[in-house]
Coordinates of N, CA and C in Angstrom, one line a residue:
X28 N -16.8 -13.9 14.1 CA -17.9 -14.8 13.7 C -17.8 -16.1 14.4
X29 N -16.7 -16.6 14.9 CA -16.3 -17.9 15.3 C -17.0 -17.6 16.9
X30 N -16.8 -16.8 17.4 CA -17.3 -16.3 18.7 C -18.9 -16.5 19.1
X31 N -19.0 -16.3 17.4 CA -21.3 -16.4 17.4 C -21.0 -17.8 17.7
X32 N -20.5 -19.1 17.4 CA -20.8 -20.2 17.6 C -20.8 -20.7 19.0
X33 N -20.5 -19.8 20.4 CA -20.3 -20.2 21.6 C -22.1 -20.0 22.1
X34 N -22.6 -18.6 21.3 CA -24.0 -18.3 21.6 C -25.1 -19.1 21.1
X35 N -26.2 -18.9 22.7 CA -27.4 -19.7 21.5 C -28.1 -19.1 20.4
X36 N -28.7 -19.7 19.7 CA -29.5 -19.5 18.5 C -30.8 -18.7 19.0
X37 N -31.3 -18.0 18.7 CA -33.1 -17.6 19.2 C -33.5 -17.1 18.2
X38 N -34.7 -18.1 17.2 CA -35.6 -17.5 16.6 C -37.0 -17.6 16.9
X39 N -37.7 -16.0 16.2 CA -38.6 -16.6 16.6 C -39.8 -15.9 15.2
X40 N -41.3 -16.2 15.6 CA -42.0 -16.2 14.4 C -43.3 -15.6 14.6
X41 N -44.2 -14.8 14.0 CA -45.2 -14.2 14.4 C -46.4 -14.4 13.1
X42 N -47.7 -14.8 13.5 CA -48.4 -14.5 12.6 C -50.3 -14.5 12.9
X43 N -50.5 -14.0 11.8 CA -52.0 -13.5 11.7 C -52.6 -13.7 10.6
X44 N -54.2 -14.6 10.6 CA -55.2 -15.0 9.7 C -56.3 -14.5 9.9
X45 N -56.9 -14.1 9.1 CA -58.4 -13.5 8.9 C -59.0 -14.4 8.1
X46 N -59.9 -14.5 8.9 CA -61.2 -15.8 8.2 C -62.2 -14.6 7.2
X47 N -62.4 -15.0 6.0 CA -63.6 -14.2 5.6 C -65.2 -15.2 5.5
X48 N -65.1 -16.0 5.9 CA -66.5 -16.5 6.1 C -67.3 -16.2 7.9
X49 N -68.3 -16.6 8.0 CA -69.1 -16.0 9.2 C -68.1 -17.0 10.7
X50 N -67.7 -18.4 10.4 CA -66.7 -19.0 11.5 C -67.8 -20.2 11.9
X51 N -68.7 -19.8 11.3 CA -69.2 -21.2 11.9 C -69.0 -22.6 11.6
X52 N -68.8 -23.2 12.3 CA -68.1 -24.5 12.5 C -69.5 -25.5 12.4
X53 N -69.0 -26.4 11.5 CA -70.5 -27.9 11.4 C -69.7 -29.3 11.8
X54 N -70.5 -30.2 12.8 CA -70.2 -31.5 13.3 C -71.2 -32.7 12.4
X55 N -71.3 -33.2 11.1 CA -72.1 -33.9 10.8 C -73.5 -32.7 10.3
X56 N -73.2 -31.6 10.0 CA -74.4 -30.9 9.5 C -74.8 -30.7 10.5
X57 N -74.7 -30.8 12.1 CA -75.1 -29.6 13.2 C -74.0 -28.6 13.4
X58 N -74.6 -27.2 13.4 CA -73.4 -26.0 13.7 C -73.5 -26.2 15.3
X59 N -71.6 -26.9 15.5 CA -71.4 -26.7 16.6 C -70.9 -25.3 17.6
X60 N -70.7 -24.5 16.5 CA -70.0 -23.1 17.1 C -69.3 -22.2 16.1
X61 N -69.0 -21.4 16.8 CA -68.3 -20.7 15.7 C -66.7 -20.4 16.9
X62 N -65.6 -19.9 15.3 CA -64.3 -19.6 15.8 C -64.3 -18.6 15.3
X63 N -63.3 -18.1 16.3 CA -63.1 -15.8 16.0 C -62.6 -16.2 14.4
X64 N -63.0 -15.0 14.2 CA -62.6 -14.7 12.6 C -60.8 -14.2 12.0
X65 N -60.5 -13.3 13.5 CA -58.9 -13.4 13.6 C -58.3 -14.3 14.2
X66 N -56.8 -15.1 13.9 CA -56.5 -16.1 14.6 C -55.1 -15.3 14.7
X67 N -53.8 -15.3 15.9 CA -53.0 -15.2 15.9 C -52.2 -16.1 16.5
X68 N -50.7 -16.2 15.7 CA -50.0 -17.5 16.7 C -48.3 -16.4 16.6
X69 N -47.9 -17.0 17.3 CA -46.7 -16.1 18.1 C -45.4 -17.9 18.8
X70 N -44.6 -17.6 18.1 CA -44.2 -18.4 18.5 C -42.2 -18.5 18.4
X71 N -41.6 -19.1 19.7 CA -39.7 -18.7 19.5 C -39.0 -20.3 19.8
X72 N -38.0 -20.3 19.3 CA -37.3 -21.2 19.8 C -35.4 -20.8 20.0
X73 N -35.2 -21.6 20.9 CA -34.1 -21.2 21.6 C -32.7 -22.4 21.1
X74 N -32.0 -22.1 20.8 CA -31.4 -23.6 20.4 C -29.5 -23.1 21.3
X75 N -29.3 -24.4 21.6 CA -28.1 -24.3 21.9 C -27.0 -25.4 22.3
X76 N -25.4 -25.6 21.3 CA -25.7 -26.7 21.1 C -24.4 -26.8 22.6
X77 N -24.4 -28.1 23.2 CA -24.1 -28.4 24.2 C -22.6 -28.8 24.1
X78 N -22.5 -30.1 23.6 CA -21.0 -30.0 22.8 C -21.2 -30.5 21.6
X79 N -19.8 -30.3 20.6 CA -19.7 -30.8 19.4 C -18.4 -31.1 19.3
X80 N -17.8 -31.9 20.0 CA -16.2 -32.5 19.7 C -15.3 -31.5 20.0
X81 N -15.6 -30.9 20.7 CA -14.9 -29.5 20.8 C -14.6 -28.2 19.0
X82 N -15.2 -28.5 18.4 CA -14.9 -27.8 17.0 C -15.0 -26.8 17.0
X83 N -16.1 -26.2 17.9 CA -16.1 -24.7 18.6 C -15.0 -24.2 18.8
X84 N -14.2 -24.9 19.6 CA -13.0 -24.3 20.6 C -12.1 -23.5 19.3
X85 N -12.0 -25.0 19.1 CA -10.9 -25.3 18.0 C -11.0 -24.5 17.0
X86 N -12.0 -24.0 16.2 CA -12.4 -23.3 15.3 C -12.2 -21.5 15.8
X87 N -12.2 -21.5 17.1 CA -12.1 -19.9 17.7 C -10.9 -19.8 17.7
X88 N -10.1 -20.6 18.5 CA -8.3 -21.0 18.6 C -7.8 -20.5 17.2
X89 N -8.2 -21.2 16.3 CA -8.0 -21.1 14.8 C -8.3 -19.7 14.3
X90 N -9.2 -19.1 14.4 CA -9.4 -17.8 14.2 C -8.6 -16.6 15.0
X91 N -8.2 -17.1 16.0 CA -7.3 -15.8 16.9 C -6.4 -16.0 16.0
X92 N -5.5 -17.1 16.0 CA -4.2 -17.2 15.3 C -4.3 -16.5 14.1
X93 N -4.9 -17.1 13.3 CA -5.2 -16.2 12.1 C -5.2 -14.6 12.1
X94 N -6.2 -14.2 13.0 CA -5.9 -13.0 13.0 C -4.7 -12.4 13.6
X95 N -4.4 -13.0 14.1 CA -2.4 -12.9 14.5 C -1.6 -12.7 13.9
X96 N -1.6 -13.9 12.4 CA -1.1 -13.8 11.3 C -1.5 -12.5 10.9
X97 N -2.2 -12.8 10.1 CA -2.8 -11.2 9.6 C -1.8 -9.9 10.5
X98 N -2.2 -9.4 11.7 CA -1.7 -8.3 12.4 C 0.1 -8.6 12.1
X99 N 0.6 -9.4 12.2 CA 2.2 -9.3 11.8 C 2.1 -9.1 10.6
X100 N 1.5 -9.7 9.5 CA 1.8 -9.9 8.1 C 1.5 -8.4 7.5
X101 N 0.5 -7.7 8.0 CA 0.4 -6.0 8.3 C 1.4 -5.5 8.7
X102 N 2.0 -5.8 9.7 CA 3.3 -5.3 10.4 C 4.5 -5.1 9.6
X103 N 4.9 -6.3 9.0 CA 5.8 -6.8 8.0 C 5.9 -5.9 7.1
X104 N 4.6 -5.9 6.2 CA 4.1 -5.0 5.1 C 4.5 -3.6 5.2
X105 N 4.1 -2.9 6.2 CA 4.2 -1.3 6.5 C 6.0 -1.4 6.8
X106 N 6.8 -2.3 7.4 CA 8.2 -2.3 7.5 C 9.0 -2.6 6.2
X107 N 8.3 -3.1 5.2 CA 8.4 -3.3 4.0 C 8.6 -2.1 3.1
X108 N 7.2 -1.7 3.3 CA 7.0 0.1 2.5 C 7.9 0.8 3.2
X109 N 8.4 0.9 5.0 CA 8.8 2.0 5.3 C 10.3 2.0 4.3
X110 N 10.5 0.7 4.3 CA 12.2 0.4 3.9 C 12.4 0.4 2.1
X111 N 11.4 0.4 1.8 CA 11.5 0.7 -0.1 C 11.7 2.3 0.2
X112 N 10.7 2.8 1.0 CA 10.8 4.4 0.7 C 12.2 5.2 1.1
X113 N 12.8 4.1 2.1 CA 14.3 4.7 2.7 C 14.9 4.6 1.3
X114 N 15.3 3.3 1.1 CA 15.9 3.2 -0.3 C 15.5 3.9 -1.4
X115 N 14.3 4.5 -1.7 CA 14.4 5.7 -3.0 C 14.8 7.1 -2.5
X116 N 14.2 6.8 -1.2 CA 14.7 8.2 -0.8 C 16.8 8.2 -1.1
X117 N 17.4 7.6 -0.8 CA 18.5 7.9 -0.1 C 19.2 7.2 -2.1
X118 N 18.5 6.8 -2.9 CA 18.6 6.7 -4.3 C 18.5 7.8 -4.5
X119 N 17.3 8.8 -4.2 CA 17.4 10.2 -5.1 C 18.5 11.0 -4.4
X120 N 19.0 11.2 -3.3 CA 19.8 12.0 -3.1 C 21.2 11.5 -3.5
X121 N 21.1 9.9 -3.5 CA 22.4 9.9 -4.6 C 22.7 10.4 -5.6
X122 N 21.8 10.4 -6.6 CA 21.7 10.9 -7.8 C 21.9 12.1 -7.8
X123 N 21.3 13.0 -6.7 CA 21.3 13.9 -6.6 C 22.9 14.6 -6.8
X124 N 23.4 14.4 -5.6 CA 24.6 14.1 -5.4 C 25.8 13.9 -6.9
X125 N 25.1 12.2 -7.6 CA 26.0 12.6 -8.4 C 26.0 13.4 -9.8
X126 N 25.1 14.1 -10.1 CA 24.9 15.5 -10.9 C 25.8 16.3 -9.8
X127 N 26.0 17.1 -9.2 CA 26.9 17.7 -8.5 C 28.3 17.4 -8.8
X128 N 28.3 15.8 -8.6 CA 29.7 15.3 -8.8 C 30.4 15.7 -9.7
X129 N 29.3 15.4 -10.8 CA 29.8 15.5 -12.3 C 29.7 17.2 -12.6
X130 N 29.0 18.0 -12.5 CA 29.6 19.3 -12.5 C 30.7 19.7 -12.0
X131 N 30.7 19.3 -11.0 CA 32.4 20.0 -10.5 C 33.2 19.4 -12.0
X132 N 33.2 18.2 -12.1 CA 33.6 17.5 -13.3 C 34.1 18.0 -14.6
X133 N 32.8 18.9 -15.0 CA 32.9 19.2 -16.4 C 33.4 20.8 -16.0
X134 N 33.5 21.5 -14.9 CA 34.1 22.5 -14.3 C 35.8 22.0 -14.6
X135 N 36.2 21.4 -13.8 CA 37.4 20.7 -14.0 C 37.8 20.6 -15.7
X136 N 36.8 19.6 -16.1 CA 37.5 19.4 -17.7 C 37.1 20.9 -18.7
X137 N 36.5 21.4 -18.3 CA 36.4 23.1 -18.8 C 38.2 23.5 -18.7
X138 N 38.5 23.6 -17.2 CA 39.7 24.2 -16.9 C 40.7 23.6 -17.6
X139 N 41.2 22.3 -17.7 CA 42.0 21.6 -18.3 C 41.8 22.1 -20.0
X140 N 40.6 21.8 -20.7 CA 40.6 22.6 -21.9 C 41.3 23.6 -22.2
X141 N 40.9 24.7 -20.9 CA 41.5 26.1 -21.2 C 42.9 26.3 -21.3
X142 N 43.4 25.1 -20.5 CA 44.7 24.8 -20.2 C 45.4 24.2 -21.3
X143 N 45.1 23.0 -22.1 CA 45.8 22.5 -23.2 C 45.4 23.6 -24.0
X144 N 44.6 24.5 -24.1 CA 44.7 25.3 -25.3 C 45.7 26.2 -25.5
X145 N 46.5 26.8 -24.1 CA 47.6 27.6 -24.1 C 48.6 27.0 -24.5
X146 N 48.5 25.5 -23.7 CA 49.9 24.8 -23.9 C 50.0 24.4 -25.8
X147 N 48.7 24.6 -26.4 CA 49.1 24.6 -27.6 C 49.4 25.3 -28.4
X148 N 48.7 26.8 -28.2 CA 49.1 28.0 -28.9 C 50.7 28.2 -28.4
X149 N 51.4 27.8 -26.9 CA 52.7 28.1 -27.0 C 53.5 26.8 -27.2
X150 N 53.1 26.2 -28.4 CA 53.7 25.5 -28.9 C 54.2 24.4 -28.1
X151 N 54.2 24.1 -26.6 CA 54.0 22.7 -26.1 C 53.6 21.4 -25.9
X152 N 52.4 22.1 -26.7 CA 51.6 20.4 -26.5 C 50.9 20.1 -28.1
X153 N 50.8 19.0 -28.3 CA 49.8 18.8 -29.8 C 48.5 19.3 -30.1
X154 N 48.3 19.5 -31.0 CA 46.8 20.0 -31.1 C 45.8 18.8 -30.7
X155 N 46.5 17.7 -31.1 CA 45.3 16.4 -30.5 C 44.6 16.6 -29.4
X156 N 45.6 17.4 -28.6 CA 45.0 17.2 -27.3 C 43.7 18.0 -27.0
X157 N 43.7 19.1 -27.5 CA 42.7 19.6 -27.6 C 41.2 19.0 -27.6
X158 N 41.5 18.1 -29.0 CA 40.4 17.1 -29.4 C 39.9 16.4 -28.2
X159 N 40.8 15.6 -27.5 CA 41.0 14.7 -26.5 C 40.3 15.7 -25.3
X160 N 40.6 16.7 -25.4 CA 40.2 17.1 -24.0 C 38.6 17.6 -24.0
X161 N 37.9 18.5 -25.6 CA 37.0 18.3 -25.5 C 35.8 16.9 -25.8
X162 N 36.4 16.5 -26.2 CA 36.0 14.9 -26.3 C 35.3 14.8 -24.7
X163 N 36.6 15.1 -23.8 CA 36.1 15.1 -22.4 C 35.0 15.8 -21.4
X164 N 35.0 16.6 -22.2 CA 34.1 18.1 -21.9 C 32.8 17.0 -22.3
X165 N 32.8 17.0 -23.7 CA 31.3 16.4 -23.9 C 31.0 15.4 -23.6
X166 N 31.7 14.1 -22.7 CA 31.3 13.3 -22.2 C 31.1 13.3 -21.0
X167 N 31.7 14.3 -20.2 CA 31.0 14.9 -19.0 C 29.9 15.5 -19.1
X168 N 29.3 16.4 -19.9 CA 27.8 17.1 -20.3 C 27.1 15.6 -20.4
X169 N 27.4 14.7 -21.3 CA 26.7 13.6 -21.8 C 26.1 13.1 -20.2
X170 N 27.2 12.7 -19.3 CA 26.7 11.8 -18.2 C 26.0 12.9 -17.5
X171 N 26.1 13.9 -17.1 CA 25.4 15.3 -16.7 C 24.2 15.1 -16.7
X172 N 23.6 14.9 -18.2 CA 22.2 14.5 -18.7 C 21.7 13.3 -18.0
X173 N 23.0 12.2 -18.3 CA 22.1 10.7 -18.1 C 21.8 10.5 -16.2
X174 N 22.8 11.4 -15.7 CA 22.7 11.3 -14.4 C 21.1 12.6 -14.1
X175 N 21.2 13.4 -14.1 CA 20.0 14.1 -14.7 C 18.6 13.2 -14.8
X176 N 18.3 12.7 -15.8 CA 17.7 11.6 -16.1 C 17.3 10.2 -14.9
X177 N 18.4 9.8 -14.5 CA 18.0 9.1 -13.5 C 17.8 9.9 -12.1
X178 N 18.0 10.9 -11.6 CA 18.0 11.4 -10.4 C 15.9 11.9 -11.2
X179 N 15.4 12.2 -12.0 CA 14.2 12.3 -12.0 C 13.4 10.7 -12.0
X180 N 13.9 10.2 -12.3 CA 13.4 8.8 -12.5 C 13.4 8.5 -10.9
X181 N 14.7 8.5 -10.3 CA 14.4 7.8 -9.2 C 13.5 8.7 -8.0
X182 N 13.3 9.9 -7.8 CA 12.5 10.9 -7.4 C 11.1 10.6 -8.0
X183 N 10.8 10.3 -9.0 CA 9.1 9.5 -9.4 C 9.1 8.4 -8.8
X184 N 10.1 7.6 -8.9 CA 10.2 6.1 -7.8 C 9.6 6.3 -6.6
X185 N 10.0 7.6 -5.8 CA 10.0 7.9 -4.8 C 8.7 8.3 -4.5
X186 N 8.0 9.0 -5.3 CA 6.9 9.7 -5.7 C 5.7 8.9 -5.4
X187 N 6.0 7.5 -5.9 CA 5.0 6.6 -6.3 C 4.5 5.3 -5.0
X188 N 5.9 5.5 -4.2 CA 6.2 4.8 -3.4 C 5.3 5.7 -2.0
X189 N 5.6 6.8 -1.8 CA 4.6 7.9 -1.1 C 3.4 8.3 -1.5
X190 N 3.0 7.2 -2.7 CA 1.5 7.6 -3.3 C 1.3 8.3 -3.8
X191 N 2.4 9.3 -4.4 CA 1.9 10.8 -4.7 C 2.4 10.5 -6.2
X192 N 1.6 11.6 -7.2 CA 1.7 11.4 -8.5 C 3.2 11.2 -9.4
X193 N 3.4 10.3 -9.8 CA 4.9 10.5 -10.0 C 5.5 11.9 -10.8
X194 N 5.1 12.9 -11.4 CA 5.4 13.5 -11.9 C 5.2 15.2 -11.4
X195 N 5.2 14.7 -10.2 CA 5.0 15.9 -8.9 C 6.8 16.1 -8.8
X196 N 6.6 17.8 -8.4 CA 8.2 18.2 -8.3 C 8.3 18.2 -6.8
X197 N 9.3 18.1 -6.5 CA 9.4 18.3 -5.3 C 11.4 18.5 -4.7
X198 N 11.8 19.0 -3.9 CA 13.2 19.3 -3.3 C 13.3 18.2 -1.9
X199 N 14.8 17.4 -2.2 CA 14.6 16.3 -1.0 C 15.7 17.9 0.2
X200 N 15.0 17.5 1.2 CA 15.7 17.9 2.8 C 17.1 17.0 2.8
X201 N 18.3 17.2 2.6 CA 19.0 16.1 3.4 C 19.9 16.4 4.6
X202 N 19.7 17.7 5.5 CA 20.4 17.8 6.4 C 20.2 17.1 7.6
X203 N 19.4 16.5 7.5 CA 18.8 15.1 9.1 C 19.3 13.9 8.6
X204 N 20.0 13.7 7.5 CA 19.9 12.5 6.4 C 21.1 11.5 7.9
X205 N 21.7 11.9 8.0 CA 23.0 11.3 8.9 C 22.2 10.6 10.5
X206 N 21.1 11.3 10.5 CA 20.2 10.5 11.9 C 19.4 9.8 12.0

């Protein structure tokens, strides 16, 4: 719009009257004549201003920059989004990851169970331990869940961040993840 202010102005204007009387025209009570009964006028003006302190310029100057701003601040923005979406992405596969972890986990504390149990029936070890070890068991299941829990949380993070409904299922790819 700053650009219209370099252009001239051009309006213009059109019009038409119809007389309903006969047109005759009186000078002192003598009919001098008569005028057509339709009248038309037609008329443009051209305007254009020559200088103004330069405010034109200056005002166009001002407007590229601006839109300059703008095209980075766009730029910024989309480098913004690309880099939240790295980060949930590479949040869910953590998560992912650490459910895994913790299975092998409660695999492991399974086995050691199985193991104090012998060493208790053959009279080696206390029965406490038992307690102690399933104690362990269930606090591995426990974080199982809470890791569980967040690996869906952060996959709706991710969801939301891609526009897509957060409670869409979906499986992450991560064999490219290293490139």
């Amino acid at each position: 719009s700053n650009f219209g202010t370099f252009l001239p102005t051009l309006s213009t204007n059109a019009g038409y009257n119809r007389r309903l009387t006969d047109g005759t025209q009186f000078f002192q009570g003598v009919p001098i004549g008569t005028s057509p009964a339709d009248n038309y006028s037609l008329g443009a003006n051209l305007n254009y201003t020559i200088f103004d302190g330069f405010a034109r310029s200056a005002n166009y100057n001002t407007a590229q920059i601006e839109e300059k701003i703008a095209v980075k601040g766009l730029e910024r923005t989309k480098q913004e989004i690309a880099h939240q979406a790295r980060i949930a992405f590479l949040n869910a596969v953590r998560n992912e990851q650490i459910i895994e972890t913790y299975k092998n986990n409660l695999d492991l504390a399974n086995e050691r169970l199985s193991q104090v149990k012998i060493l208790v029936e053959a009279g080696v070890s206390e029965s406490t331990t038992i307690l102690q070890q399933e104690l362990e068991v269930v606090n591995t299941e426990l974080s199982i869940e809470q890791a569980q829990t967040d690996a869906e949380v952060s996959k709706a993070t991710l969801a939301v961040i891609l526009n897509y409904e957060p409670n869409i299922k979906f499986q992450l790819l991560t064999q490219d993840i290293a490139k």
